[in-house]
Amino acid sequence: MSLHGLTSITLGVPDVEAVCGYYEEFGLTPSGRSADGQRRRFSTLDGGEQLAVTQAPQRRLLEIGVGADDPDDLDRIESSLARIGAEFRRSGEELVVHDPYSALRVSITVAPRIVQSPAKAEPMNGPGRPDRANVRAPGIERTNKVRPRRLGHVVVGSLDQEASQEFFTRGLGFKVTDRVPSLASFLRCSTDHHNLLLQRAPVNFLHHTAWEVDDVDEVGRGAHAMLEEHPERHVWGLGRHHVGSNFFWYLKDPAGNFSEYYADLDCILDDQLWKPAVVEGARGIYNWGPPLPPSFIEPDDLAALMTGAHAPR
Ligand SMILES: [Fe+2]
């Protein structure tokens, strides 16, 4: 048995209230809060409680949760971590460990796999292929609020990308799906193309969290609704990544974290059949879309994060 995906993440932000309002609008469902109201939890449609938001002096990803099938997996990880000299804490069905290079705390727990009801395959017309004859596209008829199915991946800045990759692969058992030399490594702990993207950076920071929706129409509809009254939330989209193939649209929460609606990510069911690639140049970032905004690679608050003087906007 093995690791099977991200279970949840904990975001630390200066203004919990503002950020919670944003993620509720983004389509996550409030599902609980601590007695003092300072730790709030949100659910996705398929993944259950997958986001916790809590107070922190500056924005950062405090923890990622990874699901494992059974305690044997935790035993195996214990041995691997011991081999690479990483310290961890094990208590029953949870193992907590810290990667010093990405400043990420990882909590691996024995948890059930997320089971997703299949999204309806919508026919599309093409030249000489009228697969959707005599009716309008279902995507334009939808009026419901877009709600992410589940948390897909997180992207974090690591001070030593190679060392972090070593920690997550040799230490925890993540697999390398693709690499962009000296910039990023796409790692997976499920059948998703990536669940964790480690990006070389001068400071530890959360680049973005990514939330799966049914299809490209939901990517567009979700972003459209978020931008209607808040055009300042726009970061980058609509586009399609080359690495991972997903359609994307990135938005910015009030703390400065990017959140991505995505659909049609590559999916690896058989490790033997996937050919990891080393992707160079612009394709490392995207295949098509609007021009890449410089603030996507280096968020506007990066300097402030480096001095610890970040102030929420
Ligand atoms: Fe992403």
Tab-separated table of C-alpha atoms and ligand atoms in Angstrom:
chain	number	residue	atom	x	y	z
A	1	MET	CA	0.000	0.000	0.000
A	2	SER	CA	1.126	3.571	-0.201
A	3	LEU	CA	0.569	7.273	0.057
A	4	HIS	CA	-2.574	8.282	-1.787
A	5	GLY	CA	-2.802	12.069	-1.850
A	6	LEU	CA	-3.083	15.355	-0.038
A	7	THR	CA	-5.634	15.309	2.738
A	8	SER	CA	-5.572	18.935	3.878
A	9	ILE	CA	-3.523	22.086	4.295
A	10	THR	CA	-3.272	24.724	7.003
A	11	LEU	CA	-2.793	28.317	5.915
A	12	GLY	CA	-1.491	30.940	8.285
A	13	VAL	CA	-2.603	34.497	7.443
A	14	PRO	CA	-2.681	37.859	9.225
A	15	ASP	CA	-6.401	38.508	8.623
A	16	VAL	CA	-8.316	35.251	9.128
A	17	GLU	CA	-11.740	36.819	8.566
A	18	ALA	CA	-10.903	38.341	5.179
A	19	VAL	CA	-9.220	35.188	3.896
A	20	CYS	CA	-12.084	32.980	5.043
A	21	GLY	CA	-14.568	35.177	3.192
A	22	TYR	CA	-12.479	34.759	0.060
A	23	TYR	CA	-12.358	30.950	0.196
A	24	GLU	CA	-16.059	30.741	0.884
A	25	GLU	CA	-16.647	32.790	-2.253
A	26	PHE	CA	-14.118	30.564	-4.057
A	27	GLY	CA	-16.550	27.703	-3.479
A	28	LEU	CA	-15.311	25.986	-0.338
A	29	THR	CA	-17.849	25.223	2.373
A	30	PRO	CA	-17.271	26.441	5.959
A	31	SER	CA	-17.292	23.346	8.124
A	32	GLY	CA	-16.166	24.347	11.585
A	33	ARG	CA	-14.140	26.685	13.746
A	34	SER	CA	-12.202	26.610	16.993
A	35	ALA	CA	-13.780	28.054	20.139
A	36	ASP	CA	-11.868	31.332	19.800
A	37	GLY	CA	-12.776	31.549	16.124
A	38	GLN	CA	-9.106	31.750	15.173
A	39	ARG	CA	-8.943	28.413	13.360
A	40	ARG	CA	-11.542	27.931	10.652
A	41	ARG	CA	-12.049	24.880	8.474
A	42	PHE	CA	-13.442	24.468	4.954
A	43	SER	CA	-14.556	21.480	2.914
A	44	THR	CA	-14.497	20.532	-0.734
A	45	LEU	CA	-17.249	18.506	-2.373
A	46	ASP	CA	-15.291	15.248	-2.560
A	47	GLY	CA	-12.372	15.668	-0.178
A	48	GLY	CA	-14.072	16.685	3.069
A	49	GLU	CA	-12.241	19.140	5.311
A	50	GLN	CA	-9.230	20.140	3.265
A	51	LEU	CA	-8.440	23.705	4.290
A	52	ALA	CA	-7.793	25.207	7.706
A	53	VAL	CA	-7.087	28.910	8.077
A	54	THR	CA	-5.441	30.277	11.185
A	55	GLN	CA	-3.750	33.429	12.391
A	56	ALA	CA	-0.066	34.039	11.585
A	57	PRO	CA	2.026	37.216	11.469
A	58	GLN	CA	2.627	36.765	7.742
A	59	ARG	CA	1.123	34.520	5.121
A	60	ARG	CA	2.560	31.034	4.967
A	61	LEU	CA	1.660	27.418	4.499
A	62	LEU	CA	1.920	25.947	7.986
A	63	GLU	CA	1.250	22.300	7.236
A	64	ILE	CA	0.314	19.839	4.534
A	65	GLY	CA	-1.477	16.602	5.308
A	66	VAL	CA	-0.729	13.468	3.325
A	67	GLY	CA	-2.900	10.367	3.412
A	68	ALA	CA	-1.467	6.844	3.712
A	69	ASP	CA	-3.315	3.552	3.372
A	70	ASP	CA	-2.215	1.859	6.582
A	71	PRO	CA	0.233	1.974	9.504
A	72	ASP	CA	2.748	-0.132	7.537
A	73	ASP	CA	3.251	2.886	5.295
A	74	LEU	CA	4.166	4.987	8.304
A	75	ASP	CA	6.613	2.296	9.455
A	76	ARG	CA	8.265	2.341	6.031
A	77	ILE	CA	8.494	6.142	6.092
A	78	GLU	CA	10.015	6.017	9.572
A	79	SER	CA	12.844	3.842	8.222
A	80	SER	CA	13.367	6.095	5.197
A	81	LEU	CA	13.454	9.228	7.340
A	82	ALA	CA	15.939	7.604	9.682
A	83	ARG	CA	18.134	6.754	6.675
A	84	ILE	CA	18.263	10.397	5.543
A	85	GLY	CA	18.722	11.610	9.113
A	86	ALA	CA	15.431	13.504	9.427
A	87	GLU	CA	13.793	13.852	12.823
A	88	PHE	CA	10.120	12.959	13.111
A	89	ARG	CA	7.409	12.376	15.661
A	90	ARG	CA	5.262	9.251	15.410
A	91	SER	CA	2.136	8.686	17.403
A	92	GLY	CA	0.001	5.775	16.323
A	93	GLU	CA	-1.535	6.599	12.969
A	94	GLU	CA	0.187	9.944	12.521
A	95	LEU	CA	3.753	10.842	11.645
A	96	VAL	CA	4.854	14.482	11.700
A	97	VAL	CA	8.053	15.650	10.091
A	98	HIS	CA	9.552	18.957	8.989
A	99	ASP	CA	11.444	19.771	5.805
A	100	PRO	CA	13.876	22.534	6.759
A	101	TYR	CA	14.436	23.655	3.148
A	102	SER	CA	10.805	24.321	2.279
A	103	ALA	CA	9.860	25.056	5.939
A	104	LEU	CA	6.928	22.694	5.481
A	105	ARG	CA	5.515	20.609	8.277
A	106	VAL	CA	4.129	17.386	6.867
A	107	SER	CA	1.586	15.331	8.747
A	108	ILE	CA	1.140	11.842	7.316
A	109	THR	CA	-1.924	10.064	8.618
A	110	VAL	CA	-3.694	6.823	7.914
A	111	ALA	CA	-6.770	8.097	6.089
A	112	PRO	CA	-9.373	6.803	3.644
A	113	ARG	CA	-8.825	7.486	-0.046
A	114	ILE	CA	-10.966	10.186	-1.618
A	115	VAL	CA	-13.578	8.602	-3.855
A	116	GLN	CA	-14.856	10.919	-6.588
A	117	SER	CA	-18.112	10.516	-8.454
A	118	PRO	CA	-17.220	10.749	-12.163
A	119	ALA	CA	-17.820	14.126	-13.812
A	120	LYS	CA	-20.250	13.932	-16.697
A	121	ALA	CA	-18.457	13.737	-20.055
A	122	GLU	CA	-19.906	16.589	-22.102
A	123	PRO	CA	-19.835	16.162	-25.900
A	124	MET	CA	-18.076	18.874	-27.921
A	125	ASN	CA	-18.561	19.673	-31.570
A	126	GLY	CA	-15.577	19.652	-33.898
A	127	PRO	CA	-15.078	20.083	-37.645
A	128	GLY	CA	-16.863	17.161	-39.306
A	129	ARG	CA	-17.835	15.873	-35.877
A	130	PRO	CA	-21.168	17.274	-34.666
A	131	ASP	CA	-21.132	15.327	-31.397
A	132	ARG	CA	-23.530	17.787	-29.747
A	133	ALA	CA	-26.166	18.208	-32.434
A	134	ASN	CA	-29.204	20.454	-31.999
A	135	VAL	CA	-28.516	21.640	-28.444
A	136	ARG	CA	-26.542	24.421	-26.770
A	137	ALA	CA	-23.341	23.607	-24.875
A	138	PRO	CA	-24.187	22.465	-21.319
A	139	GLY	CA	-21.380	24.697	-20.013
A	140	ILE	CA	-23.272	27.866	-20.911
A	141	GLU	CA	-26.481	26.660	-19.295
A	142	ARG	CA	-24.996	26.123	-15.855
A	143	THR	CA	-26.111	28.572	-13.199
A	144	ASN	CA	-24.947	26.824	-10.031
A	145	LYS	CA	-22.038	28.136	-7.983
A	146	VAL	CA	-18.704	26.538	-8.855
A	147	ARG	CA	-17.507	24.322	-6.023
A	148	PRO	CA	-14.079	22.666	-6.095
A	149	ARG	CA	-14.177	18.880	-5.949
A	150	ARG	CA	-10.962	18.584	-3.967
A	151	LEU	CA	-7.554	20.007	-3.139
A	152	GLY	CA	-5.107	18.988	-5.874
A	153	HIS	CA	-1.688	20.457	-5.210
A	154	VAL	CA	0.381	23.096	-3.496
A	155	VAL	CA	3.398	24.981	-4.786
A	156	VAL	CA	6.001	26.236	-2.359
A	157	GLY	CA	9.301	28.062	-2.547
A	158	SER	CA	12.252	26.066	-1.246
A	159	LEU	CA	15.647	27.493	-0.330
A	160	ASP	CA	17.220	24.298	-1.650
A	161	GLN	CA	14.973	22.684	-4.212
A	162	GLU	CA	17.194	19.630	-4.685
A	163	ALA	CA	17.402	18.978	-0.950
A	164	SER	CA	13.624	19.332	-0.583
A	165	GLN	CA	13.101	16.964	-3.490
A	166	GLU	CA	15.372	14.462	-1.755
A	167	PHE	CA	13.398	14.846	1.459
A	168	PHE	CA	10.039	14.245	-0.199
A	169	THR	CA	11.172	11.422	-2.497
A	170	ARG	CA	13.726	9.448	-0.478
A	171	GLY	CA	12.259	10.417	2.881
A	172	LEU	CA	8.520	10.223	2.291
A	173	GLY	CA	8.102	8.260	-0.926
A	174	PHE	CA	6.854	10.958	-3.314
A	175	LYS	CA	7.638	10.331	-6.994
A	176	VAL	CA	9.166	12.769	-9.478
A	177	THR	CA	6.789	13.286	-12.409
A	178	ASP	CA	8.632	16.003	-14.372
A	179	ARG	CA	11.379	18.531	-13.778
A	180	VAL	CA	12.257	22.012	-14.940
A	181	PRO	CA	16.043	22.195	-14.463
A	182	SER	CA	17.174	24.399	-11.569
A	183	LEU	CA	13.689	25.872	-11.217
A	184	ALA	CA	11.102	23.317	-10.180
A	185	SER	CA	10.278	19.690	-9.536
A	186	PHE	CA	6.780	18.264	-9.871
A	187	LEU	CA	6.200	15.562	-7.274
A	188	ARG	CA	3.243	13.282	-6.709
A	189	CYS	CA	1.929	11.138	-3.888
A	190	SER	CA	-1.189	10.046	-5.799
A	191	THR	CA	-2.252	9.470	-9.394
A	192	ASP	CA	-2.271	13.260	-9.977
A	193	HIS	CA	0.543	14.602	-12.158
A	194	HIS	CA	1.645	16.632	-9.146
A	195	ASN	CA	0.573	17.189	-5.585
A	196	LEU	CA	3.607	19.208	-4.581
A	197	LEU	CA	5.656	21.504	-6.741
A	198	LEU	CA	8.924	22.636	-5.244
A	199	GLN	CA	10.117	25.877	-6.720
A	200	ARG	CA	13.564	27.344	-6.165
A	201	ALA	CA	13.144	30.583	-4.203
A	202	PRO	CA	15.113	33.006	-2.038
A	203	VAL	CA	12.530	32.680	0.719
A	204	ASN	CA	10.053	30.046	1.922
A	205	PHE	CA	6.614	31.007	0.802
A	206	LEU	CA	3.378	29.557	-0.491
A	207	HIS	CA	3.036	30.200	-4.202
A	208	HIS	CA	-0.389	28.679	-4.736
A	209	THR	CA	-2.921	26.086	-3.772
A	210	ALA	CA	-4.865	24.338	-6.557
A	211	TRP	CA	-8.436	23.119	-6.481
A	212	GLU	CA	-9.946	20.702	-8.959
A	213	VAL	CA	-13.158	21.518	-10.796
A	214	ASP	CA	-15.060	19.446	-13.345
A	215	ASP	CA	-13.907	20.957	-16.628
A	216	VAL	CA	-12.632	24.049	-18.397
A	217	ASP	CA	-16.068	25.681	-18.237
A	218	GLU	CA	-15.947	25.451	-14.448
A	219	VAL	CA	-12.461	26.986	-14.446
A	220	GLY	CA	-13.829	29.905	-16.460
A	221	ARG	CA	-17.116	30.227	-14.604
A	222	GLY	CA	-15.408	30.064	-11.217
A	223	ALA	CA	-12.879	32.766	-12.055
A	224	HIS	CA	-15.518	34.921	-13.740
A	225	ALA	CA	-17.650	34.921	-10.597
A	226	MET	CA	-14.663	35.720	-8.366
A	227	LEU	CA	-13.626	38.647	-10.569
A	228	GLU	CA	-17.019	40.207	-11.183
A	229	GLU	CA	-16.809	42.532	-8.183
A	230	HIS	CA	-13.086	42.097	-7.488
A	231	PRO	CA	-11.032	42.448	-10.664
A	232	GLU	CA	-7.959	42.991	-8.468
A	233	ARG	CA	-8.046	39.277	-7.613
A	234	HIS	CA	-6.971	38.337	-11.119
A	235	VAL	CA	-3.458	36.921	-11.402
A	236	TRP	CA	-3.244	34.840	-14.585
A	237	GLY	CA	-5.589	32.882	-16.801
A	238	LEU	CA	-7.245	31.384	-18.667
A	239	GLY	CA	-4.411	29.225	-19.902
A	240	ARG	CA	-3.119	25.711	-20.184
A	241	HIS	CA	0.033	24.409	-18.594
A	242	HIS	CA	2.418	22.294	-20.599
A	243	VAL	CA	3.726	20.362	-17.608
A	244	GLY	CA	0.655	18.634	-16.206
A	245	SER	CA	-1.572	19.749	-19.149
A	246	ASN	CA	-4.121	21.401	-16.849
A	247	PHE	CA	-6.301	24.370	-17.739
A	248	PHE	CA	-5.655	27.045	-15.131
A	249	TRP	CA	-6.858	30.347	-13.775
A	250	TYR	CA	-5.023	31.886	-10.831
A	251	LEU	CA	-6.590	34.335	-8.399
A	252	LYS	CA	-5.181	36.052	-5.316
A	253	ASP	CA	-6.583	35.867	-1.796
A	254	PRO	CA	-6.513	38.900	0.536
A	255	ALA	CA	-3.277	37.694	2.156
A	256	GLY	CA	-1.489	37.391	-1.208
A	257	ASN	CA	-1.681	33.605	-1.676
A	258	PHE	CA	-2.619	32.487	-5.168
A	259	SER	CA	-5.427	29.972	-5.560
A	260	GLU	CA	-5.943	28.061	-8.795
A	261	TYR	CA	-9.035	26.553	-10.333
A	262	TYR	CA	-7.815	23.706	-12.521
A	263	ALA	CA	-9.222	20.961	-14.739
A	264	ASP	CA	-7.894	18.154	-16.929
A	265	LEU	CA	-4.610	17.538	-15.123
A	266	ASP	CA	-2.523	14.598	-16.378
A	267	CYS	CA	-3.197	11.493	-14.381
A	268	ILE	CA	-0.723	8.646	-13.887
A	269	LEU	CA	-2.311	5.295	-13.189
A	270	ASP	CA	0.684	3.200	-14.217
A	271	ASP	CA	4.109	4.504	-13.198
A	272	GLN	CA	5.757	2.287	-15.815
A	273	LEU	CA	3.935	4.005	-18.654
A	274	TRP	CA	4.744	7.591	-17.661
A	275	LYS	CA	7.938	9.050	-19.080
A	276	PRO	CA	9.287	11.770	-16.761
A	277	ALA	CA	10.503	14.736	-18.784
A	278	VAL	CA	12.987	17.499	-18.258
A	279	VAL	CA	11.152	20.537	-19.613
A	280	GLU	CA	13.148	23.604	-20.610
A	281	GLY	CA	12.243	27.209	-21.373
A	282	ALA	CA	8.804	28.822	-21.381
A	283	ARG	CA	7.044	25.481	-21.602
A	284	GLY	CA	8.177	24.869	-18.062
A	285	ILE	CA	5.643	27.532	-17.138
A	286	TYR	CA	2.844	27.184	-19.701
A	287	ASN	CA	1.722	26.017	-23.106
A	288	TRP	CA	-0.708	28.817	-23.971
A	289	GLY	CA	-2.464	31.681	-22.246
A	290	PRO	CA	-2.132	35.427	-21.698
A	291	PRO	CA	1.435	36.740	-21.363
A	292	LEU	CA	3.045	35.523	-18.162
A	293	PRO	CA	2.797	38.301	-15.542
A	294	PRO	CA	6.169	38.836	-13.803
A	295	SER	CA	4.370	38.800	-10.441
A	296	PHE	CA	3.383	35.176	-11.062
A	297	ILE	CA	6.977	34.008	-10.741
A	298	GLU	CA	7.910	36.555	-8.098
A	299	PRO	CA	4.835	37.625	-6.155
A	300	ASP	CA	4.700	41.333	-5.305
A	301	ASP	CA	5.174	40.692	-1.594
A	302	LEU	CA	8.255	38.493	-1.949
A	303	ALA	CA	10.654	41.197	-0.735
A	304	ALA	CA	8.360	41.941	2.192
A	305	LEU	CA	8.197	38.249	3.053
A	306	MET	CA	11.965	38.128	3.011
A	307	THR	CA	12.251	40.919	5.552
A	308	GLY	CA	9.303	39.586	7.537
A	309	ALA	CA	7.617	42.956	7.158
A	310	HIS	CA	4.703	41.739	5.131
A	311	ALA	CA	1.486	43.639	5.561
A	312	PRO	CA	-1.840	42.313	4.219
A	313	ARG	CA	-3.481	44.260	1.436
B	1	FE	FE	-0.934	24.715	-10.127
